[in-house]
């Protein structure tokens, strides 16, 4: 159950908060990579989930699944792919500050003229608790990531709490009210209860992107895929009306539909080669060279 997670995690909050106090004195990256200028201009940005570099282990009875592996070398290779506007590091299931550090350092090693934006998805507020989530937002930004993604925002009140984390971290968040901001704050709605409040969530100030988690929402709606798609489209429309872009997962068969429906963050899965092939298809549809 979700609510048991934060009870276990809370004792570690003080340790992370203490570490962030010194880490926050270091300056994050000056510019938030390739994606932010695109979103500021109203253009589509293409990115991918950062794939784990750990080779899959052969199946064995009772085998323990090993955690994902992210290295500086892997981050450098992804950063040198000119088709990737952003990288989405998914740490929702298991937060790992060392993974963020490896990604930031690897991107810095790249010789690419324009580097990809690094977005880090952290565990939910419900699982981690308010204090630990606040500490993680601060830590991820202090380590040099360009933005933080907070998943499963369940209410308007929780959206306000999430947006406040960035203010408390001293982040210069890009938002409709702050067009010169350099930090990306993304909130995700993925549950029926949040969709019922999505108009009010879109009206909360102080964050950059409002996005819908189609997979989680479909499950929460009992497998109603058309209903979930409609809810995500409404979320996108409300975000756009408030001046915020919306991110959505896409694949070879859905990339045209996602772009034509106005999603400006196209998030792809698989290998870098697989993502690149889809991006080559999507760029002309998005009217990008």
XYZ file of N, CA and C in Angstrom:
867
model
N 0.841 -1.184 0.000
C 0.000 0.000 0.000
C 0.882 1.243 0.000
N 0.409 2.307 -0.625
C 1.205 3.509 -0.754
C 1.542 4.142 0.587
N 0.611 4.146 1.525
C 0.794 4.938 2.720
C 1.813 4.339 3.686
N 2.195 3.095 3.482
C 3.204 2.527 4.376
C 4.584 3.061 4.061
N 4.808 3.481 2.789
C 6.150 3.897 2.373
C 6.688 5.076 3.157
N 5.863 6.107 3.384
C 6.394 7.295 4.036
C 6.739 7.038 5.499
N 6.102 6.058 6.116
C 6.422 5.755 7.508
C 7.831 5.203 7.632
N 8.241 4.444 6.605
C 9.591 3.900 6.616
C 10.596 4.975 6.261
N 10.225 5.863 5.315
C 11.192 6.816 4.775
C 11.455 8.001 5.682
N 10.506 8.384 6.513
C 10.632 9.607 7.283
C 11.894 9.703 8.143
N 12.354 8.640 8.790
C 13.553 8.781 9.617
C 14.774 9.273 8.851
N 14.792 9.102 7.519
C 15.946 9.523 6.745
C 15.859 10.985 6.340
N 14.735 11.642 6.600
C 14.548 13.020 6.160
C 15.605 13.938 6.744
N 15.914 13.780 8.026
C 16.865 14.686 8.651
C 18.240 14.569 8.012
N 18.627 13.343 7.643
C 19.926 13.154 7.008
C 19.989 13.876 5.690
N 18.930 13.718 4.864
C 18.929 14.352 3.551
C 18.844 15.855 3.684
N 18.037 16.346 4.616
C 17.933 17.783 4.822
C 19.284 18.367 5.200
N 20.010 17.662 6.054
C 21.314 18.158 6.449
C 22.277 18.193 5.286
N 22.211 17.163 4.413
C 23.088 17.138 3.255
C 22.758 18.238 2.282
N 21.473 18.572 2.143
C 21.069 19.592 1.193
C 21.487 20.970 1.637
N 21.629 21.172 2.938
C 21.944 22.505 3.429
C 23.241 23.002 2.831
N 24.229 22.102 2.708
C 25.482 22.507 2.102
C 25.434 22.389 0.602
N 24.713 21.385 0.093
C 24.665 21.187 -1.358
C 23.983 22.335 -2.063
N 22.986 22.958 -1.416
C 22.225 24.006 -2.063
C 23.067 25.237 -2.346
N 24.260 25.343 -1.733
C 25.108 26.495 -1.983
C 25.763 26.413 -3.351
N 25.848 25.214 -3.935
C 26.417 25.090 -5.270
C 25.379 25.483 -6.292
N 25.838 26.057 -7.400
C 24.904 26.569 -8.397
C 24.516 25.484 -9.372
N 23.209 25.295 -9.621
C 22.792 24.387 -10.664
C 23.232 24.914 -12.019
N 22.966 24.129 -13.071
C 23.346 24.516 -14.412
C 22.767 25.883 -14.750
N 23.533 26.670 -15.520
C 23.120 28.026 -15.849
C 21.867 28.024 -16.705
N 21.829 27.189 -17.732
C 20.661 27.130 -18.605
C 20.063 25.739 -18.533
N 18.738 25.668 -18.638
C 18.064 24.386 -18.422
C 18.001 23.538 -19.680
N 19.093 23.474 -20.428
C 19.173 22.569 -21.554
C 18.301 22.959 -22.731
N 18.141 22.000 -23.654
C 17.474 22.269 -24.925
C 15.971 22.407 -24.811
N 15.348 21.729 -23.855
C 13.881 21.693 -23.816
C 13.265 23.027 -23.433
N 13.867 23.730 -22.477
C 13.230 24.944 -21.972
C 13.062 26.017 -23.045
N 14.078 26.329 -23.862
C 13.851 27.307 -24.925
C 12.740 26.896 -25.894
N 12.639 25.590 -26.145
C 11.566 25.114 -27.024
C 10.208 25.367 -26.399
N 10.065 25.009 -25.127
C 8.778 25.215 -24.452
C 8.460 26.685 -24.308
N 9.472 27.502 -24.080
C 9.231 28.939 -23.984
C 8.702 29.507 -25.294
N 9.106 28.888 -26.404
C 8.654 29.368 -27.718
C 7.378 28.673 -28.192
N 6.864 27.747 -27.379
C 5.653 27.022 -27.752
C 5.886 25.852 -28.688
N 7.141 25.378 -28.778
C 7.479 24.262 -29.666
C 7.512 22.951 -28.892
N 7.420 21.850 -29.630
C 7.467 20.516 -29.030
C 8.905 20.121 -28.732
N 9.106 19.439 -27.608
C 10.406 18.902 -27.232
C 10.291 17.386 -27.119
N 11.319 16.699 -27.585
C 11.327 15.235 -27.595
C 12.365 14.724 -26.598
N 11.968 13.739 -25.791
C 12.884 13.165 -24.821
C 12.595 11.701 -24.588
N 13.346 11.122 -23.655
C 13.158 9.699 -23.389
C 13.421 9.389 -21.928
N 12.809 8.293 -21.459
C 13.156 7.744 -20.162
C 14.613 7.285 -20.215
N 15.401 7.663 -19.232
C 16.788 7.203 -19.183
C 16.777 5.699 -18.926
N 17.327 4.913 -19.852
C 17.291 3.463 -19.655
C 18.351 3.000 -18.648
N 18.001 2.002 -17.867
C 18.974 1.410 -16.962
C 20.058 0.716 -17.768
N 21.288 0.850 -17.291
C 22.415 0.213 -17.981
C 22.738 -1.170 -17.422
N 21.960 -1.609 -16.448
C 22.230 -2.930 -15.876
C 21.692 -4.004 -16.811
N 22.546 -4.931 -17.230
C 22.066 -6.002 -18.110
C 21.004 -6.834 -17.396
N 19.990 -7.263 -18.110
C 18.959 -8.092 -17.465
C 19.540 -9.419 -17.002
N 19.232 -9.782 -15.791
C 19.737 -11.049 -15.249
C 18.868 -12.193 -15.759
N 19.465 -13.361 -15.959
C 18.655 -14.503 -16.378
C 17.634 -14.845 -15.304
N 16.429 -15.220 -15.682
C 15.395 -15.520 -14.680
C 15.815 -16.690 -13.799
N 15.531 -16.547 -12.533
C 15.836 -17.623 -11.596
C 14.795 -17.607 -10.496
N 14.472 -18.788 -10.010
C 13.463 -18.884 -8.961
C 13.918 -18.147 -7.710
N 13.075 -17.232 -7.239
C 13.376 -16.491 -6.023
C 14.439 -15.428 -6.175
N 14.851 -15.103 -7.425
C 15.900 -14.108 -7.636
C 15.398 -12.713 -7.258
N 16.277 -11.914 -6.657
C 15.948 -10.539 -6.298
C 16.256 -9.620 -7.471
N 15.308 -8.779 -7.809
C 15.516 -7.857 -8.911
C 16.503 -6.779 -8.482
N 17.566 -6.607 -9.258
C 18.574 -5.616 -8.923
C 18.093 -4.220 -9.298
N 18.572 -3.185 -8.587
C 18.129 -1.825 -8.901
C 18.680 -1.350 -10.230
N 18.064 -0.338 -10.829
C 18.587 0.208 -12.091
C 19.994 0.754 -11.903
N 20.725 0.850 -12.992
C 22.090 1.370 -12.968
C 22.210 2.522 -13.950
N 22.707 3.656 -13.460
C 22.916 4.835 -14.305
C 24.354 5.307 -14.099
N 25.089 5.525 -15.178
C 26.498 5.896 -15.077
C 26.780 7.202 -15.820
N 27.922 7.801 -15.494
C 28.345 9.007 -16.200
C 28.559 8.722 -17.687
N 29.136 7.571 -17.994
C 29.381 7.235 -19.396
C 28.068 7.114 -20.165
N 27.071 6.490 -19.541
C 25.775 6.365 -20.198
C 25.113 7.703 -20.400
N 25.213 8.578 -19.395
C 24.629 9.919 -19.512
C 25.331 10.718 -20.603
N 26.643 10.615 -20.673
C 27.405 11.318 -21.707
C 26.962 10.894 -23.099
N 26.784 9.577 -23.281
C 26.360 9.069 -24.591
C 24.981 9.597 -24.967
N 24.064 9.608 -24.022
C 22.721 10.139 -24.306
C 22.780 11.633 -24.607
N 23.604 12.361 -23.867
C 23.698 13.808 -24.050
C 24.265 14.171 -25.420
N 25.009 13.267 -26.025
C 25.604 13.547 -27.329
C 24.683 13.176 -28.480
N 23.460 12.729 -28.168
C 22.461 12.455 -29.197
C 21.715 13.761 -29.487
N 21.914 14.374 -30.651
C 21.319 15.688 -30.923
C 19.805 15.661 -31.050
N 19.207 14.481 -31.123
C 17.757 14.385 -31.253
C 17.045 14.482 -29.910
N 17.771 14.313 -28.822
C 17.157 14.297 -27.496
C 17.178 15.692 -26.879
N 16.001 16.274 -26.715
C 15.890 17.591 -26.092
C 15.902 17.491 -24.570
N 15.441 16.363 -24.042
C 15.461 16.187 -22.591
C 15.598 14.714 -22.241
N 16.068 14.479 -21.018
C 16.193 13.140 -20.464
C 15.337 13.079 -19.209
N 14.585 12.000 -19.068
C 13.648 11.839 -17.961
C 14.152 10.701 -17.095
N 14.748 11.048 -15.960
C 15.285 10.048 -15.037
C 14.193 9.684 -14.036
N 13.709 8.465 -14.131
C 12.575 8.039 -13.313
C 13.048 7.359 -12.029
N 12.981 8.103 -10.933
C 13.352 7.559 -9.622
C 12.131 7.443 -8.721
N 10.951 7.377 -9.314
C 9.739 7.297 -8.504
C 9.727 6.052 -7.626
N 10.163 4.934 -8.166
C 10.126 3.685 -7.408
C 11.208 3.569 -6.363
N 12.352 4.222 -6.596
C 13.481 4.133 -5.655
C 14.369 5.356 -5.852
N 14.282 6.279 -4.922
C 15.083 7.501 -5.021
C 16.561 7.171 -4.860
N 17.408 7.807 -5.695
C 18.833 7.523 -5.671
C 19.588 8.795 -6.051
N 20.110 9.492 -5.047
C 20.841 10.733 -5.312
C 22.080 10.482 -6.160
N 22.692 9.316 -6.009
C 23.881 9.013 -6.806
C 23.552 8.897 -8.289
N 22.358 8.452 -8.599
C 21.943 8.391 -9.995
C 21.828 9.797 -10.577
N 21.272 10.714 -9.805
C 21.174 12.111 -10.259
C 22.576 12.670 -10.481
N 23.452 12.420 -9.540
C 24.827 12.922 -9.635
C 25.517 12.377 -10.888
N 25.357 11.082 -11.136
C 25.985 10.474 -12.312
C 25.452 11.081 -13.606
N 24.140 11.310 -13.654
C 23.555 11.901 -14.861
C 24.062 13.324 -15.085
N 24.086 14.125 -14.032
C 24.547 15.516 -14.157
C 26.008 15.548 -14.607
N 26.845 14.745 -13.966
C 28.263 14.734 -14.321
C 28.493 14.221 -15.729
N 27.751 13.190 -16.116
C 27.906 12.651 -17.458
C 27.487 13.635 -18.529
N 26.408 14.345 -18.306
C 25.958 15.359 -19.267
C 27.006 16.454 -19.417
N 27.643 16.824 -18.306
C 28.689 17.853 -18.357
C 29.893 17.399 -19.174
N 30.136 16.094 -19.221
C 31.272 15.567 -19.989
C 31.022 15.583 -21.483
N 29.785 15.759 -21.870
C 29.434 15.729 -23.282
C 30.040 16.910 -24.027
N 30.403 16.674 -25.262
C 30.937 17.741 -26.120
C 29.851 18.358 -26.989
N 28.590 17.974 -26.770
C 27.493 18.486 -27.587
C 27.342 19.989 -27.402
N 27.029 20.684 -28.499
C 26.856 22.136 -28.445
C 25.658 22.508 -27.587
N 24.602 21.722 -27.676
C 23.399 21.956 -26.870
C 23.087 20.673 -26.119
N 23.015 20.772 -24.822
C 22.795 19.570 -24.023
C 21.307 19.362 -23.743
N 20.918 18.120 -23.466
C 19.520 17.871 -23.108
C 19.202 18.342 -21.696
N 17.980 18.728 -21.490
C 17.458 19.061 -20.173
C 17.343 17.778 -19.351
N 17.702 17.842 -18.075
C 17.566 16.686 -17.196
C 16.421 16.909 -16.216
N 15.397 16.073 -16.331
C 14.257 16.092 -15.423
C 14.304 14.830 -14.565
N 14.076 14.969 -13.275
C 14.151 13.841 -12.346
C 12.802 13.653 -11.672
N 12.214 12.482 -11.876
C 10.955 12.162 -11.192
C 11.285 11.477 -9.863
N 10.757 12.031 -8.789
C 11.014 11.510 -7.448
C 9.780 10.766 -6.943
N 9.886 10.057 -5.823
C 8.705 9.366 -5.281
C 7.586 10.339 -4.898
N 6.393 9.802 -4.757
C 5.213 10.615 -4.462
C 5.268 11.219 -3.061
N 4.527 12.306 -2.906
C 4.394 12.909 -1.580
C 3.731 11.919 -0.628
N 2.758 11.174 -1.125
C 2.058 10.214 -0.275
C 3.001 9.136 0.236
N 3.872 8.641 -0.619
C 4.798 7.584 -0.205
C 5.909 8.107 0.698
N 6.490 9.241 0.341
C 7.681 9.729 1.044
C 7.363 10.656 2.203
N 6.210 11.305 2.161
C 5.890 12.306 3.169
C 6.345 13.684 2.736
N 5.773 14.701 3.333
C 6.039 16.086 2.929
C 7.493 16.475 3.178
N 8.013 16.188 4.353
C 9.354 16.656 4.705
C 10.428 16.010 3.828
N 10.319 14.721 3.599
C 11.311 14.045 2.777
C 11.215 14.493 1.328
N 10.003 14.700 0.825
C 9.853 15.179 -0.549
C 10.434 16.580 -0.691
N 10.176 17.432 0.285
C 10.759 18.781 0.262
C 12.289 18.697 0.187
N 12.873 17.815 0.996
C 14.328 17.648 1.002
C 14.839 17.130 -0.331
N 14.097 16.228 -0.940
C 14.548 15.657 -2.212
C 14.487 16.674 -3.338
N 13.454 17.499 -3.373
C 13.388 18.558 -4.390
C 14.630 19.431 -4.275
N 14.943 19.838 -3.060
C 16.107 20.696 -2.825
C 17.393 19.988 -3.222
N 17.514 18.716 -2.875
C 18.738 17.976 -3.182
C 18.919 17.784 -4.684
N 17.869 17.393 -5.373
C 17.968 17.155 -6.820
C 18.408 18.431 -7.546
N 17.843 19.556 -7.167
C 18.216 20.815 -7.805
C 19.632 21.223 -7.429
N 20.013 21.014 -6.170
C 21.374 21.339 -5.739
C 22.410 20.490 -6.467
N 22.056 19.270 -6.820
C 22.973 18.398 -7.547
C 23.150 18.829 -9.000
N 22.259 19.696 -9.494
C 22.430 20.238 -10.836
C 21.411 19.806 -11.855
N 20.376 19.067 -11.459
C 19.310 18.729 -12.404
C 18.556 20.001 -12.800
N 17.940 19.974 -13.958
C 17.229 21.150 -14.455
C 15.803 21.246 -13.941
N 15.274 20.141 -13.475
C 13.906 20.174 -12.992
C 13.546 18.924 -12.240
N 12.437 19.013 -11.513
C 11.943 17.897 -10.713
C 10.494 17.630 -11.085
N 10.162 16.363 -11.206
C 8.807 15.915 -11.520
C 8.220 15.274 -10.264
N 7.065 15.775 -9.827
C 6.385 15.205 -8.664
C 5.158 14.450 -9.156
N 5.160 13.114 -9.030
C 4.062 12.304 -9.557
C 2.892 12.189 -8.590
N 1.777 11.737 -9.113
C 0.586 11.429 -8.303
C 0.213 12.571 -7.358
N 0.149 13.786 -7.892
C -0.394 14.896 -7.108
C -1.893 14.667 -7.030
N -2.428 14.533 -5.822
C -3.779 14.009 -5.647
C -4.850 15.050 -5.390
N -4.477 16.299 -5.180
C -5.473 17.315 -4.870
C -4.901 18.698 -5.119
N -5.767 19.698 -5.092
C -5.317 21.076 -5.230
C -4.407 21.458 -4.075
N -4.765 21.031 -2.870
C -3.927 21.336 -1.705
C -2.540 20.722 -1.858
N -2.473 19.508 -2.374
C -1.165 18.868 -2.552
C -0.381 19.557 -3.665
N -1.064 20.070 -4.690
C -0.393 20.816 -5.749
C 0.249 22.080 -5.189
N -0.458 22.754 -4.288
C 0.108 23.951 -3.656
C 1.334 23.583 -2.823
N 1.234 22.476 -2.101
C 2.373 22.012 -1.301
C 3.563 21.719 -2.197
N 3.309 21.040 -3.323
C 4.387 20.677 -4.249
C 5.044 21.920 -4.839
N 4.241 22.881 -5.268
C 4.802 24.108 -5.834
C 5.635 24.850 -4.794
N 5.206 24.796 -3.539
C 5.926 25.488 -2.466
C 7.309 24.891 -2.234
N 7.488 23.594 -2.512
C 8.803 22.979 -2.340
C 9.863 23.740 -3.134
N 9.515 24.152 -4.347
C 10.473 24.825 -5.220
C 10.773 26.227 -4.705
N 9.756 26.920 -4.218
C 9.966 28.236 -3.620
C 10.877 28.126 -2.410
N 10.621 27.121 -1.573
C 11.422 26.920 -0.366
C 12.863 26.537 -0.695
N 13.068 25.912 -1.867
C 14.418 25.549 -2.296
C 15.153 26.724 -2.926
N 14.466 27.850 -3.075
C 15.083 29.021 -3.692
C 15.219 28.896 -5.194
N 14.398 28.048 -5.814
C 14.498 27.795 -7.252
C 13.834 28.913 -8.054
N 14.479 29.289 -9.145
C 13.935 30.277 -10.072
C 13.081 29.531 -11.100
N 11.868 29.195 -10.713
C 11.014 28.323 -11.520
C 10.450 29.068 -12.732
N 10.596 28.438 -13.884
C 9.927 28.947 -15.086
C 8.443 28.632 -14.964
N 7.623 29.656 -15.082
C 6.175 29.487 -14.971
C 5.499 30.615 -15.747
N 4.182 30.528 -15.944
C 3.495 31.620 -16.632
C 3.733 32.985 -15.975
N 3.903 32.977 -14.662
C 4.127 34.242 -13.957
C 5.601 34.649 -13.937
N 6.502 33.724 -14.330
C 7.942 33.999 -14.294
C 8.591 33.473 -15.572
N 8.366 34.142 -16.700
C 8.848 33.632 -17.985
C 10.360 33.580 -18.119
N 11.095 34.250 -17.235
C 12.554 34.223 -17.294
C 13.144 33.156 -16.376
N 12.303 32.329 -15.771
C 12.795 31.279 -14.890
C 13.640 30.259 -15.617
N 14.454 29.533 -14.861
C 15.371 28.547 -15.450
C 15.195 27.136 -14.905
N 14.349 26.966 -13.892
C 14.125 25.656 -13.280
C 12.736 25.148 -13.665
N 12.663 23.863 -13.982
C 11.392 23.266 -14.405
C 10.776 22.494 -13.239
N 9.549 22.858 -12.912
C 8.771 22.156 -11.885
C 7.570 21.527 -12.575
N 7.501 20.214 -12.551
C 6.420 19.506 -13.249
C 5.589 18.713 -12.258
N 4.279 18.887 -12.338
C 3.353 18.135 -11.504
C 2.564 17.170 -12.384
N 2.319 15.970 -11.857
C 1.577 14.965 -12.602
C 0.286 14.606 -11.877
N -0.804 14.534 -12.629
C -2.077 14.034 -12.097
C -2.315 12.663 -12.721
N -2.598 11.669 -11.871
C -2.647 10.283 -12.346
C -3.756 9.481 -11.678
N -4.665 10.181 -10.989
C -5.701 9.502 -10.226
C -7.046 10.197 -10.456
N -8.120 9.435 -10.313
C -9.462 9.986 -10.556
C -9.744 11.202 -9.671
N -9.327 11.141 -8.430
C -9.582 12.253 -7.520
C -8.910 13.530 -7.987
N -7.681 13.413 -8.504
C -6.970 14.587 -8.999
C -7.623 15.136 -10.261
N -8.099 14.237 -11.117
C -8.762 14.689 -12.345
C -10.021 15.483 -12.006
N -10.698 15.088 -10.948
C -11.900 15.821 -10.537
C -11.563 17.249 -10.121
N -10.318 17.492 -9.705
C -9.898 18.818 -9.268
C -8.928 19.480 -10.243
N -8.792 18.940 -11.444
C -7.695 19.367 -12.312
C -7.797 20.830 -12.724
N -9.006 21.376 -12.839
C -9.129 22.796 -13.184
C -8.527 23.661 -12.084
N -8.756 23.286 -10.839
C -8.178 24.041 -9.721
C -6.677 23.814 -9.617
N -6.224 22.600 -9.924
C -4.787 22.312 -9.905
C -4.075 23.152 -10.960
N -4.688 23.295 -12.127
C -4.088 24.095 -13.194
C -3.978 25.565 -12.801
N -4.812 25.997 -11.883
C -4.809 27.408 -11.457
C -3.778 27.696 -10.366
N -3.168 26.656 -9.811
C -2.140 26.857 -8.783
C -0.935 27.545 -9.426
N -0.359 28.507 -8.734
C 0.776 29.261 -9.260
C 2.103 28.604 -8.879
N 3.113 28.882 -9.697
C 4.470 28.549 -9.293
C 5.064 27.276 -9.849
N 4.454 26.692 -10.886
C 5.095 25.524 -11.501
C 5.032 25.618 -13.017
N 5.718 24.706 -13.700
C 6.006 24.860 -15.125
C 5.151 24.017 -16.052
N 5.003 22.741 -15.726
C 4.284 21.797 -16.579
C 3.225 21.070 -15.767
N 2.056 20.895 -16.368
C 1.004 20.058 -15.789
C 0.792 18.893 -16.742
N 1.053 17.694 -16.269
C 0.996 16.526 -17.131
C 0.169 15.422 -16.506
N -0.263 14.513 -17.361
C -1.141 13.423 -16.951
C -0.403 12.098 -17.148
N -0.434 11.234 -16.151
C 0.167 9.910 -16.279
C -0.858 8.937 -16.822
N -0.821 8.698 -18.119
C -1.879 7.937 -18.791
C -1.962 6.504 -18.287
N -0.823 5.856 -18.030
C -0.856 4.462 -17.580
C -1.494 4.312 -16.211
N -1.028 5.128 -15.260
C -1.576 5.061 -13.900
C -3.046 5.455 -13.887
N -3.384 6.486 -14.653
C -4.777 6.944 -14.665
C -5.699 5.877 -15.264
N -5.249 5.224 -16.323
C -6.066 4.166 -16.930
C -6.344 3.059 -15.922
N -5.311 2.673 -15.165
C -5.504 1.636 -14.138
C -6.472 2.119 -13.061
N -6.336 3.386 -12.644
C -7.193 3.900 -11.587
C -8.640 4.033 -12.054
N -8.825 4.144 -13.378
C -10.169 4.238 -13.940
C -10.698 2.872 -14.375
N -10.102 1.809 -13.844
C -10.584 0.460 -14.116
C -10.364 -0.007 -15.533
N -9.314 0.504 -16.179
C -9.011 0.081 -17.544
C -9.738 0.861 -18.624
N -10.389 1.948 -18.256
C -11.126 2.764 -19.229
C -10.143 3.635 -20.008
N -9.525 3.061 -21.051
C -8.509 3.776 -21.816
C -9.066 5.022 -22.507
N -10.224 4.949 -23.186
C -10.759 6.171 -23.811
C -11.059 7.264 -22.784
N -11.586 6.868 -21.634
C -11.864 7.852 -20.595
C -10.590 8.496 -20.075
N -9.534 7.707 -19.921
C -8.263 8.235 -19.446
C -7.652 9.175 -20.479
N -7.753 8.802 -21.749
C -7.237 9.674 -22.814
C -7.972 11.017 -22.805
N -9.273 10.968 -22.630
C -10.059 12.207 -22.599
C -9.668 13.064 -21.396
N -9.434 12.429 -20.261
C -9.029 13.168 -19.068
C -7.655 13.810 -19.260
N -6.760 13.083 -19.907
C -5.428 13.641 -20.176
C -5.515 14.817 -21.144
N -6.389 14.699 -22.138
C -6.544 15.803 -23.076
C -7.112 17.033 -22.372
N -8.064 16.827 -21.473
C -8.609 17.950 -20.705
C -7.526 18.579 -19.837
N -6.682 17.737 -19.236
C -5.568 18.244 -18.433
C -4.630 19.081 -19.290
N -4.313 18.579 -20.482
C -3.452 19.330 -21.397
C -4.076 20.670 -21.746
N -5.376 20.649 -22.063
C -6.057 21.884 -22.469
C -6.093 22.909 -21.346
N -6.352 22.451 -20.121
C -6.386 23.363 -18.983
C -4.993 23.922 -18.691
N -3.975 23.066 -18.810
C -2.609 23.542 -18.624
C -2.239 24.581 -19.668
N -2.587 24.306 -20.919
C -2.275 25.246 -22.000
C -2.982 26.574 -21.793
N -4.219 26.518 -21.338
C -4.971 27.750 -21.075
C -4.299 28.573 -19.980
N -3.681 27.891 -19.024
C -2.972 28.577 -17.943
C -1.554 28.981 -18.337
N -1.124 28.582 -19.548
C 0.201 28.943 -20.034
C 1.268 27.900 -19.817
N 0.863 26.647 -19.547
C 1.829 25.588 -19.270
C 1.751 24.485 -20.320
N 2.907 23.987 -20.778
C 2.893 22.814 -21.657
C 2.582 21.551 -20.882
N 2.335 20.475 -21.620
C 2.019 19.190 -21.009
C 2.854 18.097 -21.673
N 3.317 17.163 -20.871
C 4.113 16.041 -21.367
C 3.230 14.809 -21.468
N 3.536 13.945 -22.448
C 2.785 12.706 -22.611
C 3.694 11.645 -23.217
N 3.547 10.408 -22.766
C 4.285 9.307 -23.371
C 3.803 9.098 -24.797
N 4.704 8.652 -25.644
C 4.375 8.430 -27.051
C 5.176 7.240 -27.560
N 4.716 6.680 -28.647
C 5.379 5.551 -29.296
C 5.230 5.744 -30.805
N 5.778 4.802 -31.574
C 5.720 4.941 -33.024
C 4.288 5.084 -33.521
N 3.372 4.342 -32.909
C 1.992 4.369 -33.373
C 1.171 5.529 -32.871
N 1.691 6.277 -31.896
C 0.903 7.365 -31.302
C 1.544 8.741 -31.450
N 2.755 8.808 -31.991
C 3.479 10.078 -32.007
C 2.721 11.164 -32.762
N 2.145 10.845 -33.907
C 1.398 11.850 -34.660
C 0.191 12.339 -33.859
N -0.545 11.423 -33.276
C -1.727 11.796 -32.510
C -1.354 12.695 -31.333
N -0.279 12.360 -30.618
C 0.146 13.158 -29.466
C 0.504 14.583 -29.894
N 1.235 14.694 -30.975
C 1.642 16.020 -31.443
C 0.436 16.823 -31.918
N -0.440 16.176 -32.690
C -1.604 16.885 -33.221
C -2.574 17.298 -32.123
N -2.552 16.597 -30.988
C -3.417 16.970 -29.865
C -2.790 18.046 -28.977
N -1.589 18.473 -29.320
C -1.003 19.620 -28.642
C -0.053 19.330 -27.508
N 0.344 18.074 -27.313
C 1.317 17.782 -26.262
C 2.691 18.292 -26.708
N 3.351 19.026 -25.834
C 4.625 19.641 -26.198
C 5.825 18.932 -25.581
N 5.599 17.947 -24.736
C 6.675 17.112 -24.216
C 6.394 15.682 -24.634
N 7.086 15.194 -25.652
C 6.867 13.826 -26.146
C 7.900 12.929 -25.485
N 7.429 11.990 -24.662
C 8.302 11.160 -23.831
C 8.310 9.731 -24.363
N 9.483 9.265 -24.758
C 9.632 7.971 -25.414
C 10.351 6.970 -24.521
N 10.096 5.703 -24.783
C 10.722 4.609 -24.036
C 11.644 3.819 -24.955
N 12.377 2.879 -24.356
C 13.207 1.980 -25.149
C 14.654 2.420 -25.180
N 15.361 1.958 -26.204
C 16.766 2.324 -26.369
C 16.874 3.682 -27.041
N 18.071 4.248 -27.010
C 18.298 5.523 -27.666
C 18.025 5.422 -29.164
N 18.390 4.302 -29.773
C 18.132 4.116 -31.207
C 16.635 4.073 -31.498
N 15.897 3.374 -30.644
C 14.447 3.300 -30.837
C 13.797 4.675 -30.677
N 14.216 5.401 -29.650
C 13.673 6.739 -29.432
C 14.036 7.667 -30.583
N 15.261 7.564 -31.073
C 15.708 8.427 -32.162
C 14.889 8.206 -33.425
N 14.559 6.951 -33.698
C 13.760 6.654 -34.889
C 12.385 7.315 -34.808
N 11.786 7.294 -33.621
C 10.468 7.917 -33.457
C 10.582 9.432 -33.546
N 11.651 9.983 -32.994
C 11.842 11.432 -33.050
C 12.007 11.891 -34.494
N 12.712 11.120 -35.289
C 12.868 11.493 -36.703
C 11.520 11.536 -37.417
N 10.606 10.685 -36.981
C 9.247 10.725 -37.538
C 8.477 11.920 -36.992
N 8.663 12.205 -35.711
C 7.871 13.235 -35.056
C 8.272 14.650 -35.368
N 9.538 14.894 -35.591
C 9.983 16.273 -35.797
C 9.281 16.968 -36.965
N 9.181 16.356 -38.141
C 8.472 17.036 -39.227
C 6.989 17.295 -38.894
N 6.376 16.370 -38.169
C 4.965 16.568 -37.774
C 4.853 17.777 -36.850
N 5.856 17.948 -35.987
C 5.871 19.088 -35.059
C 6.431 20.347 -35.701
N 6.723 20.239 -37.004
C 7.281 21.394 -37.751
C 8.605 21.863 -37.164
N 9.427 20.864 -36.848
C 10.781 21.146 -36.392
C 11.776 20.544 -37.360
N 12.875 21.249 -37.635
C 13.879 20.706 -38.561
C 14.583 19.473 -37.999
